[in-house]
Each structure stands twice: as structure tokens, then as C-alpha cells.
PDB file of C-alpha atoms in Angstrom:
ATOM      1  CA  UNK A   1      -7.454   8.854  13.244  1.00  0.00           C
ATOM      2  CA  UNK A   2      -4.343  10.958  13.415  1.00  0.00           C
ATOM      3  CA  UNK A   3      -1.396   8.790  14.407  1.00  0.00           C
ATOM      4  CA  UNK A   4       1.330  11.369  13.956  1.00  0.00           C
ATOM      5  CA  UNK A   5       1.345  14.546  16.013  1.00  0.00           C
ATOM      6  CA  UNK A   6       3.479  17.537  15.180  1.00  0.00           C
ATOM      7  CA  UNK A   7       4.383  20.530  17.328  1.00  0.00           C
ATOM      8  CA  UNK A   8       4.346  23.437  17.384  1.00  0.00           C
ATOM      9  CA  UNK A   9       1.522  24.316  15.020  1.00  0.00           C
ATOM     10  CA  UNK A  10       2.955  27.786  14.375  1.00  0.00           C
ATOM     11  CA  UNK A  11       6.369  29.342  14.896  1.00  0.00           C
ATOM     12  CA  UNK A  12       7.469  32.913  14.302  1.00  0.00           C
ATOM     13  CA  UNK A  13      11.200  33.582  14.369  1.00  0.00           C
ATOM     14  CA  UNK A  14      13.459  36.497  13.619  1.00  0.00           C
ATOM     15  CA  UNK A  15      15.653  35.955  10.616  1.00  0.00           C
ATOM     16  CA  UNK A  16      18.869  34.331  11.805  1.00  0.00           C
ATOM     17  CA  UNK A  17      17.270  32.494  14.714  1.00  0.00           C
ATOM     18  CA  UNK A  18      17.047  28.736  14.821  1.00  0.00           C
ATOM     19  CA  UNK A  19      13.842  26.719  14.369  1.00  0.00           C
ATOM     20  CA  UNK A  20      12.820  23.217  15.382  1.00  0.00           C
ATOM     21  CA  UNK A  21       9.690  21.185  14.715  1.00  0.00           C
ATOM     22  CA  UNK A  22       8.917  17.882  16.393  1.00  0.00           C
ATOM     23  CA  UNK A  23       7.001  14.873  15.193  1.00  0.00           C
ATOM     24  CA  UNK A  24       5.679  12.189  17.550  1.00  0.00           C
ATOM     25  CA  UNK A  25       3.989   8.894  16.771  1.00  0.00           C
ATOM     26  CA  UNK A  26       1.989   6.638  19.053  1.00  0.00           C
ATOM     27  CA  UNK A  27       3.424   3.617  17.256  1.00  0.00           C
ATOM     28  CA  UNK A  28       6.867   2.593  16.046  1.00  0.00           C
ATOM     29  CA  UNK A  29       7.560   3.793  12.540  1.00  0.00           C
ATOM     30  CA  UNK A  30       9.320   1.946   9.757  1.00  0.00           C
ATOM     31  CA  UNK A  31      10.470   5.209   8.283  1.00  0.00           C
ATOM     32  CA  UNK A  32       9.612   8.880   8.281  1.00  0.00           C
ATOM     33  CA  UNK A  33       9.659  11.527   5.597  1.00  0.00           C
ATOM     34  CA  UNK A  34       9.758  15.320   5.752  1.00  0.00           C
ATOM     35  CA  UNK A  35       8.133  17.736   3.333  1.00  0.00           C
ATOM     36  CA  UNK A  36       8.035  21.503   2.881  1.00  0.00           C
ATOM     37  CA  UNK A  37       5.045  23.366   1.504  1.00  0.00           C
ATOM     38  CA  UNK A  38       5.417  27.002   0.516  1.00  0.00           C
ATOM     39  CA  UNK A  39       2.326  29.224   0.951  1.00  0.00           C
ATOM     40  CA  UNK A  40      -0.102  28.437  -1.870  1.00  0.00           C
ATOM     41  CA  UNK A  41       2.082  25.595  -3.101  1.00  0.00           C
ATOM     42  CA  UNK A  42       2.277  21.857  -2.878  1.00  0.00           C
ATOM     43  CA  UNK A  43       4.347  19.641  -0.551  1.00  0.00           C
ATOM     44  CA  UNK A  44       7.899  19.022  -1.719  1.00  0.00           C
ATOM     45  CA  UNK A  45       9.863  16.017  -0.490  1.00  0.00           C
ATOM     46  CA  UNK A  46      12.919  16.885   1.597  1.00  0.00           C
ATOM     47  CA  UNK A  47      14.278  13.665   3.058  1.00  0.00           C
ATOM     48  CA  UNK A  48      13.568  10.185   4.390  1.00  0.00           C
ATOM     49  CA  UNK A  49      14.924   8.646   7.598  1.00  0.00           C
ATOM     50  CA  UNK A  50      14.928   4.900   8.096  1.00  0.00           C
ATOM     51  CA  UNK A  51      17.377   3.851  10.816  1.00  0.00           C
ATOM     52  CA  UNK A  52      17.014   4.234  14.570  1.00  0.00           C
ATOM     53  CA  UNK A  53      18.956   7.288  15.755  1.00  0.00           C
ATOM     54  CA  UNK A  54      19.657   8.407  12.196  1.00  0.00           C
ATOM     55  CA  UNK A  55      20.792  11.999  11.629  1.00  0.00           C
ATOM     56  CA  UNK A  56      20.914  13.593   8.181  1.00  0.00           C
ATOM     57  CA  UNK A  57      21.895  17.101   7.169  1.00  0.00           C
ATOM     58  CA  UNK A  58      21.004  19.237   4.191  1.00  0.00           C
ATOM     59  CA  UNK A  59      22.909  22.528   4.414  1.00  0.00           C
ATOM     60  CA  UNK A  60      21.233  24.360   7.335  1.00  0.00           C
ATOM     61  CA  UNK A  61      18.628  21.622   7.902  1.00  0.00           C
ATOM     62  CA  UNK A  62      19.248  18.749  10.331  1.00  0.00           C
ATOM     63  CA  UNK A  63      16.864  15.818  10.524  1.00  0.00           C
ATOM     64  CA  UNK A  64      16.819  13.266  13.346  1.00  0.00           C
ATOM     65  CA  UNK A  65      15.006   9.973  13.857  1.00  0.00           C
ATOM     66  CA  UNK A  66      14.603   8.891  17.469  1.00  0.00           C
ATOM     67  CA  UNK A  67      16.189   5.787  18.919  1.00  0.00           C
ATOM     68  CA  UNK A  68      12.772   4.216  19.469  1.00  0.00           C
ATOM     69  CA  UNK A  69      11.661   5.242  15.954  1.00  0.00           C
ATOM     70  CA  UNK A  70       8.621   6.999  17.408  1.00  0.00           C
ATOM     71  CA  UNK A  71       9.751  10.587  17.038  1.00  0.00           C
ATOM     72  CA  UNK A  72      11.637  12.822  14.700  1.00  0.00           C
ATOM     73  CA  UNK A  73      12.743  16.420  14.483  1.00  0.00           C
ATOM     74  CA  UNK A  74      13.730  18.977  11.892  1.00  0.00           C
ATOM     75  CA  UNK A  75      16.082  21.748  12.960  1.00  0.00           C
ATOM     76  CA  UNK A  76      16.912  24.774  10.828  1.00  0.00           C
ATOM     77  CA  UNK A  77      19.984  26.788  11.783  1.00  0.00           C
ATOM     78  CA  UNK A  78      20.015  30.540  11.161  1.00  0.00           C
ATOM     79  CA  UNK A  79      16.673  30.813   9.391  1.00  0.00           C
ATOM     80  CA  UNK A  80      16.309  32.814   6.203  1.00  0.00           C
ATOM     81  CA  UNK A  81      13.195  34.276   4.585  1.00  0.00           C
ATOM     82  CA  UNK A  82      13.377  31.506   2.007  1.00  0.00           C
ATOM     83  CA  UNK A  83      12.627  28.996   4.801  1.00  0.00           C
ATOM     84  CA  UNK A  84       9.058  30.303   5.141  1.00  0.00           C
ATOM     85  CA  UNK A  85       6.439  27.603   4.713  1.00  0.00           C
ATOM     86  CA  UNK A  86       4.804  24.666   6.429  1.00  0.00           C
ATOM     87  CA  UNK A  87       6.907  21.653   7.323  1.00  0.00           C
ATOM     88  CA  UNK A  88       5.230  18.253   7.466  1.00  0.00           C
ATOM     89  CA  UNK A  89       6.445  14.933   8.714  1.00  0.00           C
ATOM     90  CA  UNK A  90       4.902  11.742   7.342  1.00  0.00           C
ATOM     91  CA  UNK A  91       5.314   8.493   9.212  1.00  0.00           C
ATOM     92  CA  UNK A  92       4.921   4.957   7.921  1.00  0.00           C
ATOM     93  CA  UNK A  93       3.928   2.481  10.662  1.00  0.00           C
ATOM     94  CA  UNK A  94       4.678  -0.428   8.348  1.00  0.00           C
ATOM     95  CA  UNK A  95       1.571  -0.707   6.184  1.00  0.00           C
ATOM     96  CA  UNK A  96       0.794   0.855   2.829  1.00  0.00           C
ATOM     97  CA  UNK A  97       0.061   4.312   4.207  1.00  0.00           C
ATOM     98  CA  UNK A  98       2.029   7.312   5.335  1.00  0.00           C
ATOM     99  CA  UNK A  99       0.322   9.376   8.029  1.00  0.00           C
ATOM    100  CA  UNK A 100       1.055  13.069   7.756  1.00  0.00           C
ATOM    101  CA  UNK A 101       1.455  15.274  10.779  1.00  0.00           C
ATOM    102  CA  UNK A 102      -0.599  18.463  11.052  1.00  0.00           C
ATOM    103  CA  UNK A 103       2.408  20.544  10.046  1.00  0.00           C
ATOM    104  CA  UNK A 104       4.345  23.444  11.545  1.00  0.00           C
ATOM    105  CA  UNK A 105       3.900  26.784   9.850  1.00  0.00           C
ATOM    106  CA  UNK A 106       7.122  28.803   9.954  1.00  0.00           C
ATOM    107  CA  UNK A 107       7.135  32.580   9.606  1.00  0.00           C
ATOM    108  CA  UNK A 108      10.486  34.312   9.350  1.00  0.00           C
ATOM    109  CA  UNK A 109      10.519  37.988  10.279  1.00  0.00           C
ATOM    110  CA  UNK A 110      13.179  39.932   8.372  1.00  0.00           C
TER     111      UNK A 110
ATOM    112  CA  UNK B   1       9.195  16.107 -17.899  1.00  0.00           C
ATOM    113  CA  UNK B   2       5.950  17.447 -16.379  1.00  0.00           C
ATOM    114  CA  UNK B   3       5.928  15.337 -13.182  1.00  0.00           C
ATOM    115  CA  UNK B   4       2.419  15.100 -11.692  1.00  0.00           C
ATOM    116  CA  UNK B   5      -0.292  17.070 -13.485  1.00  0.00           C
ATOM    117  CA  UNK B   6      -3.641  17.789 -11.855  1.00  0.00           C
ATOM    118  CA  UNK B   7      -6.694  19.314 -13.483  1.00  0.00           C
ATOM    119  CA  UNK B   8      -8.636  21.443 -12.874  1.00  0.00           C
ATOM    120  CA  UNK B   9      -6.835  23.867 -10.546  1.00  0.00           C
ATOM    121  CA  UNK B  10     -10.073  25.326  -9.213  1.00  0.00           C
ATOM    122  CA  UNK B  11     -13.641  24.028  -9.184  1.00  0.00           C
ATOM    123  CA  UNK B  12     -16.947  25.090  -7.653  1.00  0.00           C
ATOM    124  CA  UNK B  13     -19.666  22.460  -7.384  1.00  0.00           C
ATOM    125  CA  UNK B  14     -23.213  22.496  -6.151  1.00  0.00           C
ATOM    126  CA  UNK B  15     -24.219  20.000  -3.493  1.00  0.00           C
ATOM    127  CA  UNK B  16     -25.142  16.708  -5.131  1.00  0.00           C
ATOM    128  CA  UNK B  17     -23.147  17.219  -8.305  1.00  0.00           C
ATOM    129  CA  UNK B  18     -20.504  14.736  -9.357  1.00  0.00           C
ATOM    130  CA  UNK B  19     -17.141  15.361 -10.928  1.00  0.00           C
ATOM    131  CA  UNK B  20     -13.768  13.811 -11.631  1.00  0.00           C
ATOM    132  CA  UNK B  21     -10.436  15.260 -10.609  1.00  0.00           C
ATOM    133  CA  UNK B  22      -7.749  14.258 -13.055  1.00  0.00           C
ATOM    134  CA  UNK B  23      -4.208  13.200 -12.186  1.00  0.00           C
ATOM    135  CA  UNK B  24      -1.485  12.106 -14.571  1.00  0.00           C
ATOM    136  CA  UNK B  25       2.216  11.395 -14.066  1.00  0.00           C
ATOM    137  CA  UNK B  26       4.934  10.831 -16.628  1.00  0.00           C
ATOM    138  CA  UNK B  27       7.606   9.329 -14.354  1.00  0.00           C
ATOM    139  CA  UNK B  28       6.468   5.698 -14.696  1.00  0.00           C
ATOM    140  CA  UNK B  29       5.737   5.608 -10.966  1.00  0.00           C
ATOM    141  CA  UNK B  30       3.884   2.561  -9.717  1.00  0.00           C
ATOM    142  CA  UNK B  31       2.454   4.161  -6.577  1.00  0.00           C
ATOM    143  CA  UNK B  32      -0.133   6.929  -6.787  1.00  0.00           C
ATOM    144  CA  UNK B  33      -2.333   8.444  -4.118  1.00  0.00           C
ATOM    145  CA  UNK B  34      -4.894  11.134  -3.417  1.00  0.00           C
ATOM    146  CA  UNK B  35      -4.810  13.390  -0.348  1.00  0.00           C
ATOM    147  CA  UNK B  36      -7.064  16.107   0.900  1.00  0.00           C
ATOM    148  CA  UNK B  37      -5.707  19.031   2.882  1.00  0.00           C
ATOM    149  CA  UNK B  38      -7.850  20.913   5.351  1.00  0.00           C
ATOM    150  CA  UNK B  39      -6.726  23.652   7.771  1.00  0.00           C
ATOM    151  CA  UNK B  40      -5.232  22.176  10.937  1.00  0.00           C
ATOM    152  CA  UNK B  41      -5.628  18.608   9.660  1.00  0.00           C
ATOM    153  CA  UNK B  42      -2.500  18.066   7.632  1.00  0.00           C
ATOM    154  CA  UNK B  43      -2.856  15.792   4.616  1.00  0.00           C
ATOM    155  CA  UNK B  44      -5.188  12.835   4.852  1.00  0.00           C
ATOM    156  CA  UNK B  45      -5.024   9.896   2.473  1.00  0.00           C
ATOM    157  CA  UNK B  46      -8.208   9.225   0.507  1.00  0.00           C
ATOM    158  CA  UNK B  47      -7.281   6.364  -1.832  1.00  0.00           C
ATOM    159  CA  UNK B  48      -4.101   4.922  -3.196  1.00  0.00           C
ATOM    160  CA  UNK B  49      -2.879   2.525  -5.870  1.00  0.00           C
ATOM    161  CA  UNK B  50       0.223   0.346  -5.931  1.00  0.00           C
ATOM    162  CA  UNK B  51      -0.059  -0.321  -9.651  1.00  0.00           C
ATOM    163  CA  UNK B  52      -2.410  -0.442 -12.610  1.00  0.00           C
ATOM    164  CA  UNK B  53      -5.600  -2.300 -11.735  1.00  0.00           C
ATOM    165  CA  UNK B  54      -4.971  -2.139  -7.972  1.00  0.00           C
ATOM    166  CA  UNK B  55      -6.544   0.407  -5.636  1.00  0.00           C
ATOM    167  CA  UNK B  56      -7.211   0.581  -1.903  1.00  0.00           C
ATOM    168  CA  UNK B  57      -8.780   2.873   0.642  1.00  0.00           C
ATOM    169  CA  UNK B  58      -6.938   5.330   2.806  1.00  0.00           C
ATOM    170  CA  UNK B  59      -8.008   7.188   5.963  1.00  0.00           C
ATOM    171  CA  UNK B  60     -10.983   9.088   4.509  1.00  0.00           C
ATOM    172  CA  UNK B  61     -12.385   7.200   1.479  1.00  0.00           C
ATOM    173  CA  UNK B  62     -16.124   7.818   1.935  1.00  0.00           C
ATOM    174  CA  UNK B  63     -17.716   9.754  -0.914  1.00  0.00           C
ATOM    175  CA  UNK B  64     -14.841   9.133  -3.322  1.00  0.00           C
ATOM    176  CA  UNK B  65     -14.075   6.519  -5.963  1.00  0.00           C
ATOM    177  CA  UNK B  66     -10.880   5.808  -7.862  1.00  0.00           C
ATOM    178  CA  UNK B  67      -9.691   3.561 -10.656  1.00  0.00           C
ATOM    179  CA  UNK B  68      -6.256   2.880 -12.146  1.00  0.00           C
ATOM    180  CA  UNK B  69      -6.534   1.576 -15.682  1.00  0.00           C
ATOM    181  CA  UNK B  70      -3.062   2.763 -16.702  1.00  0.00           C
ATOM    182  CA  UNK B  71       0.206   3.461 -14.890  1.00  0.00           C
ATOM    183  CA  UNK B  72      -0.015   7.141 -15.821  1.00  0.00           C
ATOM    184  CA  UNK B  73      -3.544   8.101 -14.748  1.00  0.00           C
ATOM    185  CA  UNK B  74      -5.328   8.012 -11.402  1.00  0.00           C
ATOM    186  CA  UNK B  75      -8.619   9.962 -11.468  1.00  0.00           C
ATOM    187  CA  UNK B  76     -10.613  10.734  -8.321  1.00  0.00           C
ATOM    188  CA  UNK B  77     -14.399  10.773  -8.603  1.00  0.00           C
ATOM    189  CA  UNK B  78     -16.706  12.612  -6.268  1.00  0.00           C
ATOM    190  CA  UNK B  79     -20.000  10.761  -6.453  1.00  0.00           C
ATOM    191  CA  UNK B  80     -22.365  13.312  -4.905  1.00  0.00           C
ATOM    192  CA  UNK B  81     -20.544  16.401  -3.682  1.00  0.00           C
ATOM    193  CA  UNK B  82     -21.149  17.629  -0.135  1.00  0.00           C
ATOM    194  CA  UNK B  83     -19.963  20.851   1.554  1.00  0.00           C
ATOM    195  CA  UNK B  84     -17.720  18.688   3.797  1.00  0.00           C
ATOM    196  CA  UNK B  85     -15.729  17.840   0.686  1.00  0.00           C
ATOM    197  CA  UNK B  86     -14.634  21.449   0.277  1.00  0.00           C
ATOM    198  CA  UNK B  87     -10.871  21.102   0.440  1.00  0.00           C
ATOM    199  CA  UNK B  88      -7.620  21.211  -1.465  1.00  0.00           C
ATOM    200  CA  UNK B  89      -6.921  17.904  -3.182  1.00  0.00           C
ATOM    201  CA  UNK B  90      -3.421  16.699  -3.995  1.00  0.00           C
ATOM    202  CA  UNK B  91      -2.388  13.802  -6.141  1.00  0.00           C
ATOM    203  CA  UNK B  92       1.017  12.270  -5.466  1.00  0.00           C
ATOM    204  CA  UNK B  93       3.144   9.582  -7.027  1.00  0.00           C
ATOM    205  CA  UNK B  94       6.177   7.605  -5.972  1.00  0.00           C
ATOM    206  CA  UNK B  95       8.477   4.973  -7.430  1.00  0.00           C
ATOM    207  CA  UNK B  96       7.529   2.765  -4.464  1.00  0.00           C
ATOM    208  CA  UNK B  97       5.121   3.031  -1.572  1.00  0.00           C
ATOM    209  CA  UNK B  98       7.555   3.162   1.315  1.00  0.00           C
ATOM    210  CA  UNK B  99      11.153   3.931   0.416  1.00  0.00           C
ATOM    211  CA  UNK B 100      10.770   6.802  -1.982  1.00  0.00           C
ATOM    212  CA  UNK B 101       9.624  10.366  -1.577  1.00  0.00           C
ATOM    213  CA  UNK B 102       6.332  11.452  -3.047  1.00  0.00           C
ATOM    214  CA  UNK B 103       6.047  13.899  -5.935  1.00  0.00           C
ATOM    215  CA  UNK B 104       2.933  16.014  -5.505  1.00  0.00           C
ATOM    216  CA  UNK B 105       0.813  17.744  -8.106  1.00  0.00           C
ATOM    217  CA  UNK B 106      -0.036  21.422  -7.770  1.00  0.00           C
ATOM    218  CA  UNK B 107      -3.459  20.664  -6.289  1.00  0.00           C
ATOM    219  CA  UNK B 108      -7.132  21.252  -7.009  1.00  0.00           C
ATOM    220  CA  UNK B 109      -9.014  23.714  -4.836  1.00  0.00           C
ATOM    221  CA  UNK B 110     -12.605  22.471  -4.629  1.00  0.00           C
ATOM    222  CA  UNK B 111     -15.512  24.388  -3.152  1.00  0.00           C
ATOM    223  CA  UNK B 112     -18.905  22.743  -2.695  1.00  0.00           C
ATOM    224  CA  UNK B 113     -21.777  25.134  -2.149  1.00  0.00           C
TER     225      UNK B 113
END
């Protein structure tokens, strides 16, 4: 069953507003990855977090891994229309599988 | 450098038919996997392979077979298509199963009628 939950499922923001999506696991994760999927496209790898409390930035995107390694977040500052898409987290509980969250679909209103 | 190539892009099958979805990568990646994507369900792992000759089941393996005779190719076989297998299928590859990001193919949209 689904081991990684992601909220919210949908988010509409005005261009320039901030956006955050949250990923929560019922079990401790070895690492977590984030992907972006544009409408009609395929998932594209963004980043991987491995360490407890880790924070990584990519321009306007900030990724965090929780201290307990059970949750993670992706924050986008000052959204742009190019940020439109669905953002997925994928958690690895330590086996050979990554469990994908259900995704957050971001709509940016110009 | 093509990355991960999936064929076909679209397919319509009748219930009970069989078919093979093709996946090839040219990055010499050891790890390859198949996911299906359904609305509201995210991506669910069907089967994966950690190297040529080695395959294992993921979350939703029933109704699907795989084989990995070469590093480059990882075909997914639907044995007897059912309407519940209507989905978008993605193949992905990675240099390693846990510490590297996945490169996804462009997907196959399958409809079973």
C-alpha cells in the first residue's frame, strides 16, 4: 500500500505567491527524492536528500528533509508560470523500492 | 544520447490480448524499473531490475512479466490485458537503485477496451 502521503493534492496560486508541498512517511526513510512532471510529460528528477535535517536550494526551490527522516517539503518562492506541473516526492524506506507520493498539482495563475 | 526510449507512445488493446511495451536506455544504467501512473495514485512500481539477468517484483506486479537479457533493454509484457490495466506506463533507469535520480522515458498511454 501507499507508504508516502503527499499534501495538498492540488494548489492554485497567483503568480508571485509562494508554494509548499509536504511529504509524510509512516516509516523512517533512508533518502527521499523530488520530481517534477509537466502536464502531458514525464517525471524529471530534481534533487535527492539523504541526511537528517538536510536543506538544499535550487534557485527559487528549497527542499527540506525532516529531523526524523519521515517527512520532507518543497517550497517555491515567488512562483512563475514555468513552475506549473505536478511535484512528486519518492521515499526509500531502505529496501530496493522508492515509494512515490500521490503528487501535488500546481497551477499558477498569471 | 537518447536517454530512455519507450515504444509505443499510444496503444489500444482488447481485453485478453497480450503485448510488450519496449524500453531501452543508452546510459549504461544498471537499475531499470517500470511504473504505472493512474489519476490520484501517483506512480506505482510494477517490476524492477538491478542488472542484466536479475528482476524482482514491485508494488503491483500481477498481470505483468519482465525480463532483462541485456543492460540496455527492459521490456514489460502484459499477459492478458484487462481494463484495470488502462494506465500510463513509464520506464525509468538509474545508475544505482538508491543514491541516484531516475531518468524516465516519455511514457506509453495504454487503453484496454
